[in-house]
Coordinates of C-alpha atoms in Angstrom, one line a residue:
X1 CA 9.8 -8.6 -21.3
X2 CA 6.5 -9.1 -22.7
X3 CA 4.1 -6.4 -24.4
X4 CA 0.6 -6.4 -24.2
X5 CA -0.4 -4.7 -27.5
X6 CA -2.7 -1.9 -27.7
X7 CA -3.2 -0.4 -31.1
X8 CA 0.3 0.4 -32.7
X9 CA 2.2 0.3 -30.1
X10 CA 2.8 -1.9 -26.6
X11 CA 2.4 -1.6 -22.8
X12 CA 5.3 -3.2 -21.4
X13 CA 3.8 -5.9 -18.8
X14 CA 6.3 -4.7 -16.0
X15 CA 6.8 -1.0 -14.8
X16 CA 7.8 0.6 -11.7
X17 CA 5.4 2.3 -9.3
X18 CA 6.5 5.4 -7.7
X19 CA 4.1 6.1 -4.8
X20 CA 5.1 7.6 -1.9
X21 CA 8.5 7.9 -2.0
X22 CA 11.0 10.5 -0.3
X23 CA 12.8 13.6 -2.0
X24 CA 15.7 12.6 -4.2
X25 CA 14.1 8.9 -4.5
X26 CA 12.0 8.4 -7.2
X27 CA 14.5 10.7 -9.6
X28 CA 17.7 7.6 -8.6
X29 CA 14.8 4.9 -8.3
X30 CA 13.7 6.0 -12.1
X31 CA 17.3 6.5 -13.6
X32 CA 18.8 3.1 -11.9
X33 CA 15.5 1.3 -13.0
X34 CA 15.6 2.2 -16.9
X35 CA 19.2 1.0 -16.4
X36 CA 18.6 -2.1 -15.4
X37 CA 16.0 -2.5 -18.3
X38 CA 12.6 -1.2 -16.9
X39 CA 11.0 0.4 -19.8
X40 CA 7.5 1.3 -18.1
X41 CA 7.3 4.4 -15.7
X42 CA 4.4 5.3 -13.6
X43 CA 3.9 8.3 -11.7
X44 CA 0.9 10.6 -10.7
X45 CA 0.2 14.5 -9.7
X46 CA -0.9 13.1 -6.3
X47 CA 2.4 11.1 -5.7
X48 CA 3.8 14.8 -6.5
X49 CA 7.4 13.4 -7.9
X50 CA 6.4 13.8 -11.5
X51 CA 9.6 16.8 -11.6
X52 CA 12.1 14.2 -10.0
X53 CA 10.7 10.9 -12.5
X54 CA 11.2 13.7 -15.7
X55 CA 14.8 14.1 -14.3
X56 CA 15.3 10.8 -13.7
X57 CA 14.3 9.8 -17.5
X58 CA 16.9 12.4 -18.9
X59 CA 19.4 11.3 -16.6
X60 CA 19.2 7.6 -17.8
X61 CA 20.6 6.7 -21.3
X62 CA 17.8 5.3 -22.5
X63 CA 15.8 7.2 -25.7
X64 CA 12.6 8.7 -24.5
X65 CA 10.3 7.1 -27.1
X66 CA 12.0 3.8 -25.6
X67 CA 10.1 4.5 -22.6
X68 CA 6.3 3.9 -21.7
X69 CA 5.7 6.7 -19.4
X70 CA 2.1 6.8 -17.7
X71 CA 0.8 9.8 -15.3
X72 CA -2.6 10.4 -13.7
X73 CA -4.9 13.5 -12.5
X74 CA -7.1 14.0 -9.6
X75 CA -11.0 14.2 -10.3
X76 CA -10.7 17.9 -8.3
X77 CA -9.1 18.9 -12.0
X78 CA -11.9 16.7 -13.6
X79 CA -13.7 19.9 -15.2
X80 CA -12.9 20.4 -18.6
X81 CA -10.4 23.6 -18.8
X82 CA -9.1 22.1 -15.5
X83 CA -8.5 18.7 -16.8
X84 CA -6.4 20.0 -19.6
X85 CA -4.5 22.8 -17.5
X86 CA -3.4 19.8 -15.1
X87 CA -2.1 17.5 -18.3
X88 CA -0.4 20.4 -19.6
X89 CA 0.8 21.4 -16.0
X90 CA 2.0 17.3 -15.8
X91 CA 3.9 17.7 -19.4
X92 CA 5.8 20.4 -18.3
X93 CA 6.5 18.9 -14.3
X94 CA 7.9 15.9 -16.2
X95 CA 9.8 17.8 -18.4
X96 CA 8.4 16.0 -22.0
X97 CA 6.4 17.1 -25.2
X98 CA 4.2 13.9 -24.5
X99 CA 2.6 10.9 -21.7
X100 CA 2.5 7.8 -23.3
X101 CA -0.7 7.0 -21.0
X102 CA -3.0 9.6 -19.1
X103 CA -5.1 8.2 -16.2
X104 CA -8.2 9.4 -14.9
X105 CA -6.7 8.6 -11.3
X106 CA -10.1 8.0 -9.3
X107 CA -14.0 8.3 -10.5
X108 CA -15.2 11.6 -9.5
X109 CA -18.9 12.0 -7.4
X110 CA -19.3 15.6 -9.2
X111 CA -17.8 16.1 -12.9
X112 CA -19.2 13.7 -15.5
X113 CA -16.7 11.7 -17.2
X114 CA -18.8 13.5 -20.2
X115 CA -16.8 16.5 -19.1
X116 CA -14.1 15.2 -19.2
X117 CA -13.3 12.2 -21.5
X118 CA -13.8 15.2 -24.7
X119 CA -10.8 17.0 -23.2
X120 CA -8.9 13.3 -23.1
X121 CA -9.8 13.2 -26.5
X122 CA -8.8 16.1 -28.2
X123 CA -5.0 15.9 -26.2
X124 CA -4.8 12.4 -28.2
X125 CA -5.2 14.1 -31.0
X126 CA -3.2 17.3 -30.5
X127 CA 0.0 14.3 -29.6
X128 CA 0.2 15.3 -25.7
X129 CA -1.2 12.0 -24.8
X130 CA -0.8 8.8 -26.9
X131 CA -3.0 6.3 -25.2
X132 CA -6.0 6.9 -22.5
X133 CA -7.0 5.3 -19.6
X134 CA -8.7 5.2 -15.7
X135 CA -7.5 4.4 -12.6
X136 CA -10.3 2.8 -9.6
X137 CA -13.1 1.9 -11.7
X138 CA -16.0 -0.1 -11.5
X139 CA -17.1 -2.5 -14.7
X140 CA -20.0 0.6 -14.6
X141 CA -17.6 2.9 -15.4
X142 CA -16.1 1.3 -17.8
X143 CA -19.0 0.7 -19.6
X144 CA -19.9 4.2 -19.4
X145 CA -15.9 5.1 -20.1
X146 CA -16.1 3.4 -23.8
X147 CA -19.7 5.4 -24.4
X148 CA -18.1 8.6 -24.3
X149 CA -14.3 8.1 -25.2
X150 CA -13.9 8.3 -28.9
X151 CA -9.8 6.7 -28.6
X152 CA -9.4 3.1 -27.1
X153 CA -9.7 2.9 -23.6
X154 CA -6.4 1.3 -22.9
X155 CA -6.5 0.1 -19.2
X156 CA -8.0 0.5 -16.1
X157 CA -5.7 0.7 -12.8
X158 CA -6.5 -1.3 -10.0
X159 CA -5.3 -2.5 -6.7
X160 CA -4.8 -6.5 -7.7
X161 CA -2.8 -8.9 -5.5
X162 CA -2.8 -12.4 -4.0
X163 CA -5.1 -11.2 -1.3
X164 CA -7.5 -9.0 -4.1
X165 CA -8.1 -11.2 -7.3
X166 CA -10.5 -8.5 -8.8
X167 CA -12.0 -11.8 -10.3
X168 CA -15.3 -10.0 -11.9
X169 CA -13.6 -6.7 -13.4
X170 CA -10.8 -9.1 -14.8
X171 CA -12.9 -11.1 -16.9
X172 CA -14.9 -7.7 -18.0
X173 CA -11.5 -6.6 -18.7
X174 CA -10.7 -9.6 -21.2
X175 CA -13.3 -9.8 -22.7
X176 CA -13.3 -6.1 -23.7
X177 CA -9.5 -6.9 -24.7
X178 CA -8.5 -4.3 -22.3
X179 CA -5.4 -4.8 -20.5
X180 CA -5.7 -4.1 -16.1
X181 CA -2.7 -2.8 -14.6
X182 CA -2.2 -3.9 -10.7
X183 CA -1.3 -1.3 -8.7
X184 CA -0.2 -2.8 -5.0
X185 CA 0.8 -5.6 -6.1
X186 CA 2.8 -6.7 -2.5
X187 CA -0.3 -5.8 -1.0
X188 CA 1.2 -2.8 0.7
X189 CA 4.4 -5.6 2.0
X190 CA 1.5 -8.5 3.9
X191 CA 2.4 -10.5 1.2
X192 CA 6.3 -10.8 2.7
X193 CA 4.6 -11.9 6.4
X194 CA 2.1 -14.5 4.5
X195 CA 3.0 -18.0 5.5
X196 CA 1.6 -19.7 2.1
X197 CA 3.7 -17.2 0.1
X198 CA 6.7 -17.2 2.1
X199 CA 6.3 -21.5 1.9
X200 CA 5.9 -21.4 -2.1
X201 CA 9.1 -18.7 -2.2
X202 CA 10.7 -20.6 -0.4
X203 CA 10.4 -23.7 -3.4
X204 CA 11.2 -21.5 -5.9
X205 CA 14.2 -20.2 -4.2
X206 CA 13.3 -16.9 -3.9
X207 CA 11.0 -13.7 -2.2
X208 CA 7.6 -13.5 -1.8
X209 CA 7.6 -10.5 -3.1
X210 CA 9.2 -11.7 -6.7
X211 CA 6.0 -14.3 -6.2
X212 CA 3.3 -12.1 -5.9
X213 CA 4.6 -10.4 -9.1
X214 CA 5.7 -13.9 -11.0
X215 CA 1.6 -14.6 -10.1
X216 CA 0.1 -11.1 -11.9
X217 CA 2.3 -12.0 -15.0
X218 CA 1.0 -15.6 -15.1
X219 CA -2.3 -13.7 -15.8
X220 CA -3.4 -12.8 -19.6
X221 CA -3.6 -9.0 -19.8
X222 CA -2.3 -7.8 -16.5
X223 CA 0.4 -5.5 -16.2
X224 CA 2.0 -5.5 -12.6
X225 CA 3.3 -2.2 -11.1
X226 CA 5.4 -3.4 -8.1
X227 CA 7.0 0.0 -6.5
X228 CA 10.5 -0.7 -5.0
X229 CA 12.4 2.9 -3.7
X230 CA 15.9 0.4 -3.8
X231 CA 17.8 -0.3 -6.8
X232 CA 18.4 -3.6 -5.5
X233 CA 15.0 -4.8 -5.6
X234 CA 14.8 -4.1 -9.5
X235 CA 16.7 -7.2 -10.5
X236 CA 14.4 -9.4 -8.4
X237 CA 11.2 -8.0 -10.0
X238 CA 12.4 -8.2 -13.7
X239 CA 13.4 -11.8 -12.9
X240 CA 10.1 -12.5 -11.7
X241 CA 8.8 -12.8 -15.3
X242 CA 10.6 -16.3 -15.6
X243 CA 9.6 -18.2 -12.6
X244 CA 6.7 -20.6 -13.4
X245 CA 4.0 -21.4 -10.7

């Protein structure tokens, strides 16, 4: 699996998503996916499973600082003593000492990221958090994310897919040598209806969905997210890495 390096260490360029999923789901989904040799996790307060992805993680055989394990909080805890009661609050749901990546999860309209980012900073430093990022925002943002954030900003999540290109904050992105991470990438399941990607599956022998993923990896710097609730989707999306468009 490729990495796409950030400082010391490395984002692995594949992970599982683990939105909306039923009770008991994302704790097998999480366990049977580091099995089959997933080593990037991705979970959020709002997808409120970060309890059952911490169980799933202990229940797997696989060392914990083998694992890049990435959570996110809501801009309603976007105030400073808030911000840091919900990471600590997200430590102990998920039952670690650390998150190897802490998203702000959406831009907030009332606390300024100058709030905020301070609080990002200092749980860097104190080793709750190893690497920092946001989730939903604009080049703006960004721009005003790197003022203020003394640590690397090390991605920005985003809803990228055959049908969303994200062609203007991807080139931002590069050029800033910031990786993007592509949250929907099925485009919530269209892309297994689509009649262009179900005719180029079909030449490569296989899904659409393993398409739209093999498609995100072709692109420098992305990281794709695809979330799958069945163990016997995982094998499709790792094998995605090797088809070539």
């Amino acid at each position: 699996m490729t990495l796409h390096k950030i400082g010391p260490a490395a984002i692995p360029n594949l992970g599982l998503g683990t939105f909306k999923m039923n009770a008991g789901e994302a704790r097998e989904i999480t366990k049977a996916a580091l099995a089959e040799g997933y080593r990037h996790i991705d979970t959020a307060q709002a997808y409120e499973n970060e309890t059952e992805v911490g169980e799933g993680i202990r229940a797997a055989d696989t060392p914990r600082d083998r694992i890049f394990l990435t959570t996110k909080i809501l801009p309603r805890d976007f105030a400073a003593e808030d911000f840091r009661k919900a990471a600590e609050a997200s430590l102990r749901a998920l039952g670690t000492d650390y998150v190897d990546m802490l998203l702000l999860h959406w831009p907030s309209q009332e606390v300024p990221l100058s709030d905020t980012l301070p609080v990002l900073d200092r749980l860097i430093e104190e080793g709750k958090v190893r690497f920092s990022g946001v989730s939903n925002f604009t080049i703006p943002m960004l721009k005003e994310t790197q003022e203020i954030l003394q640590a690397p900003l090390a991605t920005n999540q985003v809803e990228l897919h055959p049908f969303i290109d994200q062609t203007a904050l991807r080139g931002y992105m590069a050029g800033k040598g910031i990786p993007l991470e592509a949250y929907a990438p099925l485009a919530q399941g269209k892309v297994m209806q689509d009649p262009v990607m179900i005719e180029i599956a079909e030449a490569h022998g296989t899904s659409p969905a393993a398409i739209a993923v093999a498609w995100l990896l072709h692109k420098p710097g992305v990281i794709a997210l695809p979330k799958t609730a069945k163990a016997s989707r995982l094998k499709g999306n790792l094998a995605a890495a090797q088809i070539r468009l």
